[in-house]
PDB file of C-alpha atoms in Angstrom:
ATOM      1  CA  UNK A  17      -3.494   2.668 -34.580  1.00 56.00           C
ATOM      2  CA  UNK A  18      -4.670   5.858 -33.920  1.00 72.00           C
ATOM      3  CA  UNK A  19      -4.144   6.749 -30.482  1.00 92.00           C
ATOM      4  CA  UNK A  20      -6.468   8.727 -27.555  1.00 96.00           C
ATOM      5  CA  UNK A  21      -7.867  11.807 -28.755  1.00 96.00           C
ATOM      6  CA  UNK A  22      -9.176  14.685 -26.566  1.00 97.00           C
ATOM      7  CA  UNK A  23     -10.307  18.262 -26.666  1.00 96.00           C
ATOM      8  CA  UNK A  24     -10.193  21.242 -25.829  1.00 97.00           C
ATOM      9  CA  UNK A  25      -6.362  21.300 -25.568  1.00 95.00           C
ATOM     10  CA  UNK A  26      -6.531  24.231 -23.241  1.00 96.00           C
ATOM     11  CA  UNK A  27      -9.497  26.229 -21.294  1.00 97.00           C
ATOM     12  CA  UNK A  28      -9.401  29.325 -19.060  1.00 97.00           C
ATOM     13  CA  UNK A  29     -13.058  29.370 -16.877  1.00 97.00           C
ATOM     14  CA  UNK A  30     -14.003  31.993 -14.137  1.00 97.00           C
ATOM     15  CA  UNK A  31     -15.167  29.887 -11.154  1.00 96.00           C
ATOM     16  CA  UNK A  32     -18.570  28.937 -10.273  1.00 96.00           C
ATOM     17  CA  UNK A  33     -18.853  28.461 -14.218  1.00 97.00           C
ATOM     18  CA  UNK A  34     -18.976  25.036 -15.820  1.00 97.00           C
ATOM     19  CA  UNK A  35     -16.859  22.861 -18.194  1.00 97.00           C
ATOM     20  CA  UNK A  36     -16.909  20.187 -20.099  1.00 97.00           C
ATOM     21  CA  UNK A  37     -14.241  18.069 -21.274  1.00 97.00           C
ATOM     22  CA  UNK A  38     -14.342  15.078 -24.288  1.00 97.00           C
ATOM     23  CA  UNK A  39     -12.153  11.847 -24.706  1.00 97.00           C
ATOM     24  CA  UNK A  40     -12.324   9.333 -28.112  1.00 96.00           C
ATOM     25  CA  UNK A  41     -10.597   6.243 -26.631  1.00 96.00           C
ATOM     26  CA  UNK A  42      -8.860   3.719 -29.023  1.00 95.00           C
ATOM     27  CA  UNK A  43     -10.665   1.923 -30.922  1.00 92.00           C
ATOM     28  CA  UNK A  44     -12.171  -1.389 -29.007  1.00 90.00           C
ATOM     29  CA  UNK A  45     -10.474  -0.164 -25.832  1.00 92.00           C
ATOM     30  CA  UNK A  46     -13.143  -1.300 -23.506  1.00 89.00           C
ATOM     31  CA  UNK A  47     -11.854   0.650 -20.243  1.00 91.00           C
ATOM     32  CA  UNK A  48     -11.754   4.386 -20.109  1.00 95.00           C
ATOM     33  CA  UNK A  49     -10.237   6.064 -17.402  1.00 96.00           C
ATOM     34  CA  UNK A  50     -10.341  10.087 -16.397  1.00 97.00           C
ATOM     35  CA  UNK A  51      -8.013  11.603 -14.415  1.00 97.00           C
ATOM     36  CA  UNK A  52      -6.793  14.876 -12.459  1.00 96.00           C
ATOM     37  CA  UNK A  53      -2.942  15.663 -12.901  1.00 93.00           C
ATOM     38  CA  UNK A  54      -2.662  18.725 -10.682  1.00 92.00           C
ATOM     39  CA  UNK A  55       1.117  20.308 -10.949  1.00 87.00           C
ATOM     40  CA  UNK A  56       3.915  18.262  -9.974  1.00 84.00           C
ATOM     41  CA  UNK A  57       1.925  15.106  -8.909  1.00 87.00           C
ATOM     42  CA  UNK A  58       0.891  11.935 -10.690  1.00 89.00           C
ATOM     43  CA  UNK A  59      -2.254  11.121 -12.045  1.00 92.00           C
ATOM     44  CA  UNK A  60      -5.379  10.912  -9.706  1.00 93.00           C
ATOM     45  CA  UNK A  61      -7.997   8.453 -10.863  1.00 94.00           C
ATOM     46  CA  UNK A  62     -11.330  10.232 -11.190  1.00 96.00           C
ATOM     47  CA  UNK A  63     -13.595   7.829 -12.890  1.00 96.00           C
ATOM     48  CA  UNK A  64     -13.188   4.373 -14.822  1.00 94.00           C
ATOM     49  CA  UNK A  65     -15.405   2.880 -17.422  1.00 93.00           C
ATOM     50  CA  UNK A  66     -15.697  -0.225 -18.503  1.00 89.00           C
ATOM     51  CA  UNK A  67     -17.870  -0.303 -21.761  1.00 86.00           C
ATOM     52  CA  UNK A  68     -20.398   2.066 -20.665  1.00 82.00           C
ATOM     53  CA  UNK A  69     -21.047   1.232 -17.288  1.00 90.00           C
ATOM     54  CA  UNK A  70     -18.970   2.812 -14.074  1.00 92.00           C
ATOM     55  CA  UNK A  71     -16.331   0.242 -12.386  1.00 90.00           C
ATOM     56  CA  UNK A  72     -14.835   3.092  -9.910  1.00 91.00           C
ATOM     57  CA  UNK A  73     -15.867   6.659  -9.106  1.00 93.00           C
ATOM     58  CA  UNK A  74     -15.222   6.393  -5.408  1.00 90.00           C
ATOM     59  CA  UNK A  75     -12.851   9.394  -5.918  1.00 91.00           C
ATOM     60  CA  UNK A  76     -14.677  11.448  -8.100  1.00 95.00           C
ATOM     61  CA  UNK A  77     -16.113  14.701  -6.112  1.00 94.00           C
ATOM     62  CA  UNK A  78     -19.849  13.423  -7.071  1.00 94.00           C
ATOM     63  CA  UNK A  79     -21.488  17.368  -5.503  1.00 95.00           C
ATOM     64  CA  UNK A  80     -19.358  19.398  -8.621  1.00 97.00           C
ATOM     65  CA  UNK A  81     -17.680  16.192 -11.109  1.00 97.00           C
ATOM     66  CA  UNK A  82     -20.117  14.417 -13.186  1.00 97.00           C
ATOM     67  CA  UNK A  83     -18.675  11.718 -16.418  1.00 97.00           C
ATOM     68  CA  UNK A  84     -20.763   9.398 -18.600  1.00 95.00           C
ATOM     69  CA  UNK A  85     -19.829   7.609 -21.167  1.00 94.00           C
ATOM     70  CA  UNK A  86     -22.746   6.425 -23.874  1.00 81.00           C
ATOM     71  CA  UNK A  87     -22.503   3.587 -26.128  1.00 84.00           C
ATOM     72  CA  UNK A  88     -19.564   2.648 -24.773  1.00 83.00           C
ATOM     73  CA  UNK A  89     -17.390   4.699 -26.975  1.00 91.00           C
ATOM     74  CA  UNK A  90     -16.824   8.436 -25.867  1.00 95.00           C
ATOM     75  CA  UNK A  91     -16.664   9.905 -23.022  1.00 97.00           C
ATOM     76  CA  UNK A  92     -16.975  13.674 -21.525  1.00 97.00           C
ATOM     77  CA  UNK A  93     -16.623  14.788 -17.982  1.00 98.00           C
ATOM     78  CA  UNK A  94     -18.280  18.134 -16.442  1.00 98.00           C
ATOM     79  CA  UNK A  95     -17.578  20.163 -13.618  1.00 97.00           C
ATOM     80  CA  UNK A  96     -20.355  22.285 -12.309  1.00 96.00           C
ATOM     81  CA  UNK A  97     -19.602  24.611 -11.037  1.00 96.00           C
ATOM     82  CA  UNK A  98     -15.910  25.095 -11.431  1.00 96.00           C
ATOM     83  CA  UNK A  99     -13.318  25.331  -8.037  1.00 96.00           C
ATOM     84  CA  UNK A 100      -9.969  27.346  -8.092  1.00 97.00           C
ATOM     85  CA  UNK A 101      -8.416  24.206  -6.728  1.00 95.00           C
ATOM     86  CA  UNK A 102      -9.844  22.361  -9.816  1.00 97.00           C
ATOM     87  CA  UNK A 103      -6.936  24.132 -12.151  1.00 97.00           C
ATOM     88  CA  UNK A 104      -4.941  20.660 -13.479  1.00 96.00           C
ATOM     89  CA  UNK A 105      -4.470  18.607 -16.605  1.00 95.00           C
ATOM     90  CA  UNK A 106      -7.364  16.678 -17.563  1.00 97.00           C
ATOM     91  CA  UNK A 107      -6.009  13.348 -18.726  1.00 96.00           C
ATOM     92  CA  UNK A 108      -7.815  10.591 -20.455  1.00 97.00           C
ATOM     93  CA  UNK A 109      -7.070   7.121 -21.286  1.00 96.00           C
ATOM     94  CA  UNK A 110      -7.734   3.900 -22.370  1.00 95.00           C
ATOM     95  CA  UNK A 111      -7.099   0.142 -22.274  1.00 92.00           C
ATOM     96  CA  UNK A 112      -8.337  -3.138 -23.342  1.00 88.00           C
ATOM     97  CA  UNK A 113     -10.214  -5.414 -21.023  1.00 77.00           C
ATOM     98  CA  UNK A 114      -8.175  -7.391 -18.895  1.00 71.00           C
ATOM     99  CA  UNK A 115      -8.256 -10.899 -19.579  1.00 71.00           C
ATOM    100  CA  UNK A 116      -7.329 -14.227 -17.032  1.00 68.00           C
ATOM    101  CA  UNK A 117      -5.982 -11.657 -14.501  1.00 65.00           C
ATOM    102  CA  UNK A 118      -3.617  -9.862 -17.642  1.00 75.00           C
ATOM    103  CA  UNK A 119      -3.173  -6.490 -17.238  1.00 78.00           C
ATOM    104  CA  UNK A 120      -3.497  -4.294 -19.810  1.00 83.00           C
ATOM    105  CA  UNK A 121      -1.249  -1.585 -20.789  1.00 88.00           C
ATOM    106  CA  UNK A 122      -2.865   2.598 -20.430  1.00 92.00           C
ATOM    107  CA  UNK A 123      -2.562   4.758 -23.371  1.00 94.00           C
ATOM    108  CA  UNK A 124      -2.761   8.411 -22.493  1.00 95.00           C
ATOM    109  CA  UNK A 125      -4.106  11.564 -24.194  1.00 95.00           C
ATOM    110  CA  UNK A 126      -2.808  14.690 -24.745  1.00 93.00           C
ATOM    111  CA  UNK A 127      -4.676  16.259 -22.057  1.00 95.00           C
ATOM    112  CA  UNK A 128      -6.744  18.934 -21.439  1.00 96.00           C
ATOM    113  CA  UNK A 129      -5.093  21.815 -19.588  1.00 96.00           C
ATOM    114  CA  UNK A 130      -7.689  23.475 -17.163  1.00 97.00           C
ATOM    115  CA  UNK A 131      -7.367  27.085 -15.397  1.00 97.00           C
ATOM    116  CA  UNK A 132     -10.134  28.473 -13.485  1.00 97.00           C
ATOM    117  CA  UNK A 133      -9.680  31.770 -12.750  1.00 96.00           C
TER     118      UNK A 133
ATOM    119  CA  UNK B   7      -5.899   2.650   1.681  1.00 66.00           C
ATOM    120  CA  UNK B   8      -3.583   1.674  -1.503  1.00 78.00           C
ATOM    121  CA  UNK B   9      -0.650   3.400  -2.084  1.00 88.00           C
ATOM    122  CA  UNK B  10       2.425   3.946  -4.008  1.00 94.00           C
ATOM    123  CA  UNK B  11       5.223   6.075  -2.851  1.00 95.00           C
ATOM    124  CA  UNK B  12       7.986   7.070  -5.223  1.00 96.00           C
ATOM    125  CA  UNK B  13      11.429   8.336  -4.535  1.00 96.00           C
ATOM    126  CA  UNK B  14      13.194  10.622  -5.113  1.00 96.00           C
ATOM    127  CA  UNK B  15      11.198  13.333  -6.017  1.00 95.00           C
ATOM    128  CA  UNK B  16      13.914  15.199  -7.928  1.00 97.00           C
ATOM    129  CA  UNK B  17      17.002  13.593  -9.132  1.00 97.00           C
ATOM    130  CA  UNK B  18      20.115  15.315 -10.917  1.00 97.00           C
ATOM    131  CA  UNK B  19      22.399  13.322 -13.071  1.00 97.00           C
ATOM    132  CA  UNK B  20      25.680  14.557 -15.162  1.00 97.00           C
ATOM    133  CA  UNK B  21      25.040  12.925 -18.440  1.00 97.00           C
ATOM    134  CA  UNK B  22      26.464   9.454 -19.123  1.00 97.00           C
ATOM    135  CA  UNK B  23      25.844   8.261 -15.694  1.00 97.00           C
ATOM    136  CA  UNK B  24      22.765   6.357 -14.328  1.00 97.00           C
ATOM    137  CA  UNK B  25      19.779   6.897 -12.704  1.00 98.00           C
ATOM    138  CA  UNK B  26      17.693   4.873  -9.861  1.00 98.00           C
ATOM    139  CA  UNK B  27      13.903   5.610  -8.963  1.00 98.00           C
ATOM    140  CA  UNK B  28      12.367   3.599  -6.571  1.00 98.00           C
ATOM    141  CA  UNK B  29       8.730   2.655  -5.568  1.00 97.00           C
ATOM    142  CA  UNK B  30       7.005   0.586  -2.771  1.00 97.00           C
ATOM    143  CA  UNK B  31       3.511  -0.397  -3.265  1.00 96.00           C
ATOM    144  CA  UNK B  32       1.297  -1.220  -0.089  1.00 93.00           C
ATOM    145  CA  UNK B  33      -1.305  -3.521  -1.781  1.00 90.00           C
ATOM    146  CA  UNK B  34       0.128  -7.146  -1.987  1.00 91.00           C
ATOM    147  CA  UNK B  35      -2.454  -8.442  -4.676  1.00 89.00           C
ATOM    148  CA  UNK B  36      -0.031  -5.956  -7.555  1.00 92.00           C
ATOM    149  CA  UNK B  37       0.607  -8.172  -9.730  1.00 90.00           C
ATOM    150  CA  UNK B  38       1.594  -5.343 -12.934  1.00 92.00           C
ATOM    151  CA  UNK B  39       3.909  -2.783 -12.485  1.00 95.00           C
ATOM    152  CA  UNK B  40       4.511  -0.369 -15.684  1.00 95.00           C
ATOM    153  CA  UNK B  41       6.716   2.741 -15.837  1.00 97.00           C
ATOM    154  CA  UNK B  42       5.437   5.704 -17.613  1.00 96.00           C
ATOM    155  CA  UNK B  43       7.850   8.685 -18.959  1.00 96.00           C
ATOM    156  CA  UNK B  44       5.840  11.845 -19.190  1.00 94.00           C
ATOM    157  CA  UNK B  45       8.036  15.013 -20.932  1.00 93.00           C
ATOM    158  CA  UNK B  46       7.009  18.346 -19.966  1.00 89.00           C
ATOM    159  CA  UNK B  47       3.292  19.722 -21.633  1.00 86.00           C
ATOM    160  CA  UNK B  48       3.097  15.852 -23.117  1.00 90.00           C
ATOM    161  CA  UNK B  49       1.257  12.900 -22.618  1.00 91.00           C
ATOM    162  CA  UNK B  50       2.499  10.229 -20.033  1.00 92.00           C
ATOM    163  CA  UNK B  51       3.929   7.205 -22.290  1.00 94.00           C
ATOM    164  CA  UNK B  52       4.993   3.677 -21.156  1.00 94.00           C
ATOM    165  CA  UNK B  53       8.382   2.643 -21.369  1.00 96.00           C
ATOM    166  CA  UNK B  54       8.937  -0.313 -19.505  1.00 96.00           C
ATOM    167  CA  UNK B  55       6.614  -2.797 -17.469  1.00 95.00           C
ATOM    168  CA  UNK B  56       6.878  -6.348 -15.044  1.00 94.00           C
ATOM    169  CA  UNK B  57       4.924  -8.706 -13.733  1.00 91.00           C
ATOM    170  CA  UNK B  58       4.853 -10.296 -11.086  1.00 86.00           C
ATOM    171  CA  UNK B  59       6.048 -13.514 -12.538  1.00 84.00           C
ATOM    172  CA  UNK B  60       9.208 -11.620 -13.537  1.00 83.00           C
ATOM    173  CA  UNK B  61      12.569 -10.275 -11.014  1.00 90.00           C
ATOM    174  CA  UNK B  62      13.616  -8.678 -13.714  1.00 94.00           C
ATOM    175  CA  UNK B  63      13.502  -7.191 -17.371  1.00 94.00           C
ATOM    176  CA  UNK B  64      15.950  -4.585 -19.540  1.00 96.00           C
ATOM    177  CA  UNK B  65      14.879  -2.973 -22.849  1.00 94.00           C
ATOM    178  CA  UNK B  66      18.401  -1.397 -23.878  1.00 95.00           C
ATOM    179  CA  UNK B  67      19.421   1.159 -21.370  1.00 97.00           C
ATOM    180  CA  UNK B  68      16.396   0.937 -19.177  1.00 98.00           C
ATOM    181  CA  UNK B  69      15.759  -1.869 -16.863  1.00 97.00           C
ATOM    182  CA  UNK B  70      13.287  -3.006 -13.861  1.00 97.00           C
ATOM    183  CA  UNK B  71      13.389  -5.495 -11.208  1.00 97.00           C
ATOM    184  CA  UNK B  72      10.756  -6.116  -8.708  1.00 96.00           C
ATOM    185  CA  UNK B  73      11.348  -7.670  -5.229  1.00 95.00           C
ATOM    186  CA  UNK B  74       7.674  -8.968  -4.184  1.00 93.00           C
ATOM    187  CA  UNK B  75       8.557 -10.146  -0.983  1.00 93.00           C
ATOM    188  CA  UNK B  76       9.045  -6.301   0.063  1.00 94.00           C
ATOM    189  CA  UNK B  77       6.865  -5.162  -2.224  1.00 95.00           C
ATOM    190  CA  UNK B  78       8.862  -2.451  -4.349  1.00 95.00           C
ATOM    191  CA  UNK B  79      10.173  -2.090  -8.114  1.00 97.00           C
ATOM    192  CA  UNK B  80      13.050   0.071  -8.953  1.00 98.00           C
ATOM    193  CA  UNK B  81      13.711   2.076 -12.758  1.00 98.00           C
ATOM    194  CA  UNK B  82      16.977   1.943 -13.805  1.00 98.00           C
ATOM    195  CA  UNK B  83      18.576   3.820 -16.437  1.00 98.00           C
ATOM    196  CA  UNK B  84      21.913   3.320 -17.877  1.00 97.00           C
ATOM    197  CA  UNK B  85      24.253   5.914 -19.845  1.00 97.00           C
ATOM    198  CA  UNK B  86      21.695   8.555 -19.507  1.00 97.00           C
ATOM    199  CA  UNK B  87      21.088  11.096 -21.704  1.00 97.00           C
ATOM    200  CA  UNK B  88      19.426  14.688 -22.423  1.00 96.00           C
ATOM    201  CA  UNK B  89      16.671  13.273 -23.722  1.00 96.00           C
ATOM    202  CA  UNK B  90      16.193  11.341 -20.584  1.00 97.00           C
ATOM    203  CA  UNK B  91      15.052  14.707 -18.826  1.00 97.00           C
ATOM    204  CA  UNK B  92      11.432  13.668 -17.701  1.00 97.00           C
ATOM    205  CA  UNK B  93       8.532  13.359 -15.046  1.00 96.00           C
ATOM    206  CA  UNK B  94       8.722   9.444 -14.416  1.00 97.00           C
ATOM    207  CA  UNK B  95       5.781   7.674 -13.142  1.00 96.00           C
ATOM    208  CA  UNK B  96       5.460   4.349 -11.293  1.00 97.00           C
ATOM    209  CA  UNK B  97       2.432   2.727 -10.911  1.00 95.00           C
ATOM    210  CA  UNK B  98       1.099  -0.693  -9.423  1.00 94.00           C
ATOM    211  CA  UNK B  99      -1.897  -2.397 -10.426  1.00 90.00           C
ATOM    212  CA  UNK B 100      -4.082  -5.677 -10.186  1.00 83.00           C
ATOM    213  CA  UNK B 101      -7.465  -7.078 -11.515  1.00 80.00           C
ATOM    214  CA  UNK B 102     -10.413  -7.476  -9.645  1.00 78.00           C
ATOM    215  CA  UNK B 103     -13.364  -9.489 -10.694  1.00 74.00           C
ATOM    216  CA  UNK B 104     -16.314  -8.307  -9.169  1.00 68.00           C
ATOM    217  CA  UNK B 105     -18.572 -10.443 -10.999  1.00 69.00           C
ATOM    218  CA  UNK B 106     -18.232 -13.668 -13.199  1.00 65.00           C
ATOM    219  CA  UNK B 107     -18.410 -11.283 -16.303  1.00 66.00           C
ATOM    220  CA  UNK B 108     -16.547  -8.317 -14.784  1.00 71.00           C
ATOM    221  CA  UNK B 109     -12.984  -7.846 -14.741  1.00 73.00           C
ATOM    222  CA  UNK B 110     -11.454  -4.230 -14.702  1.00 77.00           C
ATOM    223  CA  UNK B 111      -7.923  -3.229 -13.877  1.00 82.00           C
ATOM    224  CA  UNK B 112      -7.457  -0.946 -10.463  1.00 85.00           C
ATOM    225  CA  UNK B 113      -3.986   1.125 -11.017  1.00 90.00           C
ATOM    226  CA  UNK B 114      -2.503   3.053  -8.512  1.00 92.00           C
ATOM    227  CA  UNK B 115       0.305   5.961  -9.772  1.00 93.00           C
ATOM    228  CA  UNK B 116       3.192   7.154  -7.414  1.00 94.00           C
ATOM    229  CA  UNK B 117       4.073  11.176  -7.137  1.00 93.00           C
ATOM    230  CA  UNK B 118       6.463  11.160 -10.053  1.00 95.00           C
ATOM    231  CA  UNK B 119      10.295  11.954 -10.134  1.00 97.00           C
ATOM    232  CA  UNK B 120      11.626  14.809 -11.727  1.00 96.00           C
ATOM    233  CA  UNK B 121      14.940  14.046 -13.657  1.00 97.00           C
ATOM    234  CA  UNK B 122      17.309  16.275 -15.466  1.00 97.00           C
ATOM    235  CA  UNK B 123      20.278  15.219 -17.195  1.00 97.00           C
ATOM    236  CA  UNK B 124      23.157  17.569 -17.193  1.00 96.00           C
ATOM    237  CA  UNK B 125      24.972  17.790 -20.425  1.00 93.00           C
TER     238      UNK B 125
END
């Protein structure tokens, strides 16, 4: 199966500008998840999906981070406008729902590397 | 709040011989605890996981064993090897049911633990 695709790869901003990056899940993955890998920590959950509607944003910064996710297929998330501190790997992935209490396993994309300058 | 701490942070190992990471989770309804490998500029990638159901489980030269009752899960790695140099993740997770038609999986990652083999 194909596996989670996302783009840019890379992006170099000036801050106060905005951003936006774009996730294709695998296919029938029902959950979505974004998160914030900043340098030499794990991944920070920003925002999880489930189909199109939100499950868990209680750590997304809601004044500058904004994510949606229509038809319950593709996601992007903005930034507006852009922090120094927001420099980190943008990573995306995806999962099938959970069913009887079975967790499902993550696949990851490559990641979008973010610099604001 | 929930948490997952990871240790040690860095680890060093001369080729051939193992490697331990450990975890403690803080949230006692973890039920799923999966191990991701992440190489440097690369996606993270699972490589092992256990539930909760399980003390134990080995896929050739990695292994995991879980001790609920304390509430942490240890990655070994046996006859380790170059390709072994990584960022490894733990994580602990569980599903919560908000709804009778909502179920969605809450995952919590630990720090990560830098480890370089030395040939």
């Amino acid at each position: 199966e194909a596996g989670v695709a996302q783009s840019p790869r890379y992006k170099i901003i000036e801050k106060r500008q905005s951003v936006a990056f774009w996730c294709n899940p695998i296919s029938g993955h029902a959950t979505l998840y974004w998160y914030q890998q900043i340098l030499g920590q794990g991944p920070k959950l920003l925002i999880q999906f489930q189909n199109n509607g939100v499950v868990d944003d209680s750590q997304l910064p809601k004044d500058r981070f904004s994510a949606e996710r229509l038809k319950g297929v593709d996601s992007t998330l903005k930034i507006q406008p852009a922090k120094l501190e927001d420099s980190a790997v943008y990573l995306c992935a995806s999962s099938r729902t959970p069913l009887r209490g079975v967790q499902e396993t993550q696949y990851f994309g490559p990641g979008t590397r973010l610099l604001v300058l | 709040g929930e948490n997952v701490e990871q240790h040690p942070s860095t680890l060093s190992v001369q080729e051939g011989d193992s490697a331990v990471i450990k975890c403690t989770y803080s949230d006692s309804a973890s039920n799923y605890f999966p191990w991701y490998k992440q190489e440097l500029g690369k996606r993270p990638q699972l490589i092992i996981d256990i539930r909760s159901n399980v003390g134990e489980k080995k896929d050739q030269r990695i292994a995991v064993t879980l001790n609920k009752t304390a509430k942490h899960f240890s990655l070994h790695i046996t006859e380790t090897q170059p390709e072994d140099s990584a960022v490894y993740f733990c994580a602990a997770s569980h599903t919560l049911l908000p709804s009778m038609k909502t179920s969605y999986d809450k995952v919590i990652f630990g720090p990560g633990t830098s480890l370089s083999v030395i040939p």
